[in-house]
Amino acid sequence: MFCALFALSIVACNHQAAETRNALETTQWYVYNNPINDYDISIFAWMYDTIYYSACEITVFLRKGDMCYSIKQRASYNSFFQDSIDSDTIYIDNPTDNNTEYCLDYRTAVSFADLNFDGKKELIICGSPNFDHTLSNNLNHENFVVYSIDKDSVIQLHNVMFDRLAYNQDEIEYSVDAKRKVIAIVERFNVLGTTTEVFWFANGTPFLVDYKYEYNYLYGEPVIPDSIVFRFNLPEDEEKYKHVRDSVMLLM
């Protein structure tokens, strides 16, 4: 049922070679009641405690006809641990209200959307889903890993935009303009300021990013609201973009 013998294992992130664990380990199956993008979906969650924190690793299985894939990645312990359910398999309903405006769906671990505007839907795995939350364009530390599915492989897509989503530890607001092939991310820092990153896509990858830093305080002192705007061509200006972004973070 779960494609154990035929799955292609894709490791989405590096794992620590030696991680000290105690004896407490928990496993849980999640099975979607209905197909998603014509794939039957099941998830195996393995949760364990280390000396310092509780950890979770999920393996997502997708099956369509004779094709079967598996994708393994780190996930949120709190999203998948169930201490009040005495069953090895939990059946869940997947969201049916597909909305292109909110293409990052944290109500489900597995979704599909054309996130790079290439005309094909990508597989999107949310490592920290909030199954009971109302969908919006505000993200609260959810992370999304984006994959391309070919006939015989699943490949994680890497670029400055998708890597940002995969390791997101921030509270952000995003918007999608499919007509212009643009994704914008707004991050607010209380009263200190706001950053806006606008990613422009072509041929399935971002080629330009506009970065605007608007601030009300600078080095702890109030100032007249002002802004600094940068434009970076990708990939040649990628390191400059990261340097500016990291420098702004230090000001906050």
Short mmCIF file of C-alpha atoms in Angstrom, two decimals:
data_model
loop_
_atom_site.label_atom_id
_atom_site.label_comp_id
_atom_site.label_asym_id
_atom_site.label_seq_id
_atom_site.Cartn_x
_atom_site.Cartn_y
_atom_site.Cartn_z
CA MET A 1 0.00 0.00 0.00
CA PHE A 2 2.73 2.43 0.90
CA CYS A 3 5.15 1.67 -1.94
CA ALA A 4 7.82 0.48 0.46
CA LEU A 5 9.63 -1.66 -2.09
CA PHE A 6 9.40 0.60 -5.12
CA ALA A 7 9.79 4.13 -3.75
CA LEU A 8 12.52 6.45 -4.92
CA SER A 9 14.01 8.01 -1.80
CA ILE A 10 14.85 11.68 -2.09
CA VAL A 11 16.52 13.26 0.94
CA ALA A 12 15.54 16.93 1.04
CA CYS A 13 17.96 18.14 3.69
CA ASN A 14 21.19 17.08 5.32
CA HIS A 15 20.89 14.92 8.41
CA GLN A 16 23.34 14.95 11.28
CA ALA A 17 25.54 11.88 11.02
CA ALA A 18 25.44 11.13 14.72
CA GLU A 19 22.52 12.38 16.78
CA THR A 20 22.15 11.24 20.36
CA ARG A 21 18.63 9.99 20.98
CA ASN A 22 16.93 8.55 24.00
CA ALA A 23 14.61 5.57 23.99
CA LEU A 24 11.43 7.56 23.30
CA GLU A 25 10.43 7.14 19.65
CA THR A 26 6.96 7.40 18.10
CA THR A 27 5.71 6.63 14.59
CA GLN A 28 2.45 7.61 12.94
CA TRP A 29 0.89 7.08 9.52
CA TYR A 30 -1.23 9.80 7.90
CA VAL A 31 -3.35 8.83 4.89
CA TYR A 32 -5.33 11.31 2.78
CA ASN A 33 -8.89 10.22 2.08
CA ASN A 34 -8.88 11.64 -1.46
CA PRO A 35 -6.17 11.97 -4.13
CA ILE A 36 -4.26 15.23 -4.50
CA ASN A 37 -3.43 16.17 -8.09
CA ASP A 38 -4.37 12.55 -9.00
CA TYR A 39 -1.82 11.11 -6.53
CA ASP A 40 -2.76 8.88 -3.61
CA ILE A 41 -0.92 10.38 -0.64
CA SER A 42 0.33 8.84 2.60
CA ILE A 43 2.87 10.12 5.12
CA PHE A 44 5.00 8.19 7.59
CA ALA A 45 6.08 10.38 10.53
CA TRP A 46 8.95 9.28 12.75
CA MET A 47 9.33 11.31 15.95
CA TYR A 48 12.09 11.00 18.50
CA ASP A 49 13.76 12.91 21.30
CA THR A 50 17.38 14.02 21.31
CA ILE A 51 19.19 15.36 24.36
CA TYR A 52 18.26 18.92 23.42
CA TYR A 53 15.01 18.82 21.45
CA SER A 54 12.20 16.73 19.98
CA ALA A 55 12.67 15.94 16.29
CA CYS A 56 10.51 14.66 13.46
CA GLU A 57 11.25 13.17 10.06
CA ILE A 58 8.51 12.50 7.53
CA THR A 59 8.45 10.36 4.42
CA VAL A 60 5.81 11.39 1.91
CA PHE A 61 4.60 8.67 -0.48
CA LEU A 62 2.88 9.55 -3.76
CA ARG A 63 1.32 6.92 -6.00
CA LYS A 64 -0.38 7.24 -9.38
CA GLY A 65 -0.94 4.06 -11.36
CA ASP A 66 2.39 2.24 -11.61
CA MET A 67 4.39 5.32 -10.59
CA CYS A 68 5.43 5.63 -6.98
CA TYR A 69 7.69 8.17 -5.27
CA SER A 70 8.87 8.90 -1.75
CA ILE A 71 10.33 12.12 -0.39
CA LYS A 72 12.00 12.35 2.99
CA GLN A 73 12.53 15.59 4.92
CA ARG A 74 12.67 17.09 8.38
CA ALA A 75 9.39 18.35 9.80
CA SER A 76 7.85 19.95 12.86
CA TYR A 77 7.44 17.58 15.81
CA ASN A 78 4.44 19.56 17.07
CA SER A 79 2.64 19.26 13.73
CA PHE A 80 2.79 15.47 13.56
CA PHE A 81 2.94 14.19 17.13
CA GLN A 82 -0.41 12.87 18.38
CA ASP A 83 -0.56 11.97 22.07
CA SER A 84 -4.34 11.54 22.31
CA ILE A 85 -4.97 9.15 19.39
CA ASP A 86 -4.54 5.40 19.90
CA SER A 87 -4.20 4.39 16.27
CA ASP A 88 -1.24 3.77 14.01
CA THR A 89 -3.03 5.35 11.03
CA ILE A 90 -4.86 8.69 10.91
CA TYR A 91 -7.09 9.40 7.90
CA ILE A 92 -7.39 13.06 6.98
CA ASP A 93 -9.37 15.11 4.50
CA ASN A 94 -7.32 17.23 2.15
CA PRO A 95 -8.46 20.80 1.42
CA THR A 96 -10.62 21.07 -1.69
CA ASP A 97 -10.84 24.86 -2.03
CA ASN A 98 -7.83 25.36 -4.26
CA ASN A 99 -7.02 29.07 -4.41
CA THR A 100 -4.21 30.37 -6.63
CA GLU A 101 -4.01 33.50 -4.50
CA TYR A 102 -3.01 31.38 -1.51
CA CYS A 103 -0.81 28.82 -3.23
CA LEU A 104 1.17 28.06 -0.04
CA ASP A 105 -1.37 25.94 1.83
CA TYR A 106 -0.26 25.25 5.40
CA ARG A 107 -3.49 23.32 6.15
CA THR A 108 -1.98 20.30 4.44
CA ALA A 109 1.45 18.73 4.32
CA VAL A 110 1.11 18.04 0.58
CA SER A 111 -0.16 20.38 -2.11
CA PHE A 112 0.49 21.26 -5.75
CA ALA A 113 0.76 24.67 -7.41
CA ASP A 114 2.58 26.32 -10.30
CA LEU A 115 4.89 28.25 -8.01
CA ASN A 116 7.54 29.10 -10.62
CA PHE A 117 5.11 30.04 -13.42
CA ASP A 118 6.40 27.45 -15.89
CA GLY A 119 2.95 26.09 -16.71
CA LYS A 120 3.37 22.90 -14.62
CA LYS A 121 2.35 22.31 -11.02
CA GLU A 122 5.14 21.70 -8.53
CA LEU A 123 4.90 19.42 -5.51
CA ILE A 124 4.97 21.50 -2.32
CA ILE A 125 5.58 19.84 1.05
CA CYS A 126 4.89 21.87 4.19
CA GLY A 127 7.07 20.60 7.02
CA SER A 128 5.08 22.40 9.71
CA PRO A 129 1.41 22.25 8.69
CA ASN A 130 -1.38 23.78 10.78
CA PHE A 131 -4.24 21.51 9.83
CA ASP A 132 -6.96 23.45 11.66
CA HIS A 133 -6.01 27.02 10.75
CA THR A 134 -7.87 29.25 8.33
CA LEU A 135 -5.97 29.78 5.08
CA SER A 136 -4.51 33.23 4.42
CA ASN A 137 -1.44 34.81 2.82
CA ASN A 138 0.23 35.25 6.22
CA LEU A 139 2.83 32.65 7.13
CA ASN A 140 3.88 32.09 10.72
CA HIS A 141 7.14 30.12 10.61
CA GLU A 142 5.75 27.51 8.20
CA ASN A 143 8.31 26.13 5.80
CA PHE A 144 7.61 24.89 2.26
CA VAL A 145 9.93 22.72 0.17
CA VAL A 146 9.29 22.79 -3.58
CA TYR A 147 9.88 19.79 -5.86
CA SER A 148 9.61 19.05 -9.57
CA ILE A 149 8.19 15.64 -10.47
CA ASP A 150 9.49 14.04 -13.64
CA LYS A 151 8.54 10.62 -14.98
CA ASP A 152 11.17 8.78 -12.93
CA SER A 153 12.43 11.26 -10.33
CA VAL A 154 11.55 13.93 -7.80
CA ILE A 155 13.97 16.85 -7.60
CA GLN A 156 14.03 19.64 -5.04
CA LEU A 157 14.09 23.03 -6.77
CA HIS A 158 16.70 25.46 -5.46
CA ASN A 159 16.77 29.20 -6.00
CA VAL A 160 16.87 32.25 -3.72
CA MET A 161 13.07 32.30 -3.47
CA PHE A 162 12.44 28.61 -2.84
CA ASP A 163 15.36 28.24 -0.44
CA ARG A 164 13.94 31.14 1.54
CA LEU A 165 10.59 29.32 1.84
CA ALA A 166 12.23 25.99 2.70
CA TYR A 167 13.97 27.42 5.75
CA ASN A 168 11.52 30.15 6.69
CA GLN A 169 11.73 31.08 10.37
CA ASP A 170 9.94 34.40 10.03
CA GLU A 171 6.44 35.80 10.08
CA ILE A 172 5.83 37.02 6.54
CA GLU A 173 3.05 38.02 4.18
CA TYR A 174 3.22 36.94 0.56
CA SER A 175 1.34 37.73 -2.64
CA VAL A 176 1.34 36.10 -6.06
CA ASP A 177 0.82 37.84 -9.39
CA ALA A 178 0.61 35.05 -11.96
CA LYS A 179 0.10 37.46 -14.85
CA ARG A 180 3.37 39.28 -14.20
CA LYS A 181 5.07 36.11 -12.85
CA VAL A 182 5.90 37.77 -9.56
CA ILE A 183 5.96 36.68 -5.93
CA ALA A 184 6.32 39.35 -3.24
CA ILE A 185 7.28 38.78 0.40
CA VAL A 186 6.73 41.40 3.10
CA GLU A 187 8.37 41.05 6.50
CA ARG A 188 7.57 43.45 9.34
CA PHE A 189 9.69 44.16 12.40
CA ASN A 190 7.17 45.62 14.85
CA VAL A 191 7.56 49.42 14.66
CA LEU A 192 11.16 49.23 13.47
CA GLY A 193 10.60 48.77 9.77
CA THR A 194 9.52 46.63 6.86
CA THR A 195 11.31 44.78 4.09
CA THR A 196 9.66 43.94 0.78
CA GLU A 197 11.22 41.44 -1.62
CA VAL A 198 9.74 41.12 -5.11
CA PHE A 199 10.92 38.10 -7.10
CA TRP A 200 10.46 38.18 -10.89
CA PHE A 201 10.37 34.83 -12.71
CA ALA A 202 11.19 33.76 -16.26
CA ASN A 203 11.61 30.23 -17.63
CA GLY A 204 10.79 28.76 -14.24
CA THR A 205 13.40 30.61 -12.20
CA PRO A 206 13.76 34.08 -10.61
CA PHE A 207 15.92 36.43 -12.68
CA LEU A 208 15.39 39.67 -10.75
CA VAL A 209 14.68 40.69 -7.17
CA ASP A 210 13.65 44.16 -5.99
CA TYR A 211 14.50 44.70 -2.33
CA LYS A 212 13.06 47.62 -0.38
CA TYR A 213 13.85 48.44 3.24
CA GLU A 214 11.48 50.93 4.87
CA TYR A 215 12.40 52.03 8.36
CA ASN A 216 11.01 54.18 11.17
CA TYR A 217 13.88 53.58 13.57
CA LEU A 218 17.59 53.38 12.86
CA TYR A 219 20.07 52.23 15.51
CA GLY A 220 17.33 52.59 18.11
CA GLU A 221 16.55 56.23 17.32
CA PRO A 222 13.29 57.37 15.64
CA VAL A 223 13.69 58.85 12.17
CA ILE A 224 11.40 60.30 9.52
CA PRO A 225 10.04 57.26 7.62
CA ASP A 226 12.31 56.56 4.70
CA SER A 227 13.26 53.68 2.46
CA ILE A 228 16.21 52.18 0.63
CA VAL A 229 15.60 50.33 -2.65
CA PHE A 230 17.94 47.84 -4.32
CA ARG A 231 17.62 45.85 -7.55
CA PHE A 232 19.58 42.67 -8.10
CA ASN A 233 19.95 40.65 -11.30
CA LEU A 234 20.02 36.91 -10.70
CA PRO A 235 22.06 34.82 -10.50
CA GLU A 236 25.04 37.17 -10.91
CA ASP A 237 23.99 39.46 -8.04
CA GLU A 238 22.84 36.70 -5.70
CA GLU A 239 25.68 37.16 -3.19
CA LYS A 240 25.15 40.93 -3.14
CA TYR A 241 21.45 40.40 -2.48
CA LYS A 242 22.16 38.03 0.41
CA HIS A 243 24.72 40.45 1.84
CA VAL A 244 22.26 43.35 1.79
CA ARG A 245 19.50 41.22 3.31
CA ASP A 246 21.80 39.97 6.09
CA SER A 247 23.00 43.55 6.76
CA VAL A 248 19.43 44.79 7.14
CA MET A 249 18.67 41.95 9.55
CA LEU A 250 21.53 43.13 11.73
CA LEU A 251 19.92 46.59 11.96
CA MET A 252 16.70 45.16 13.37
#
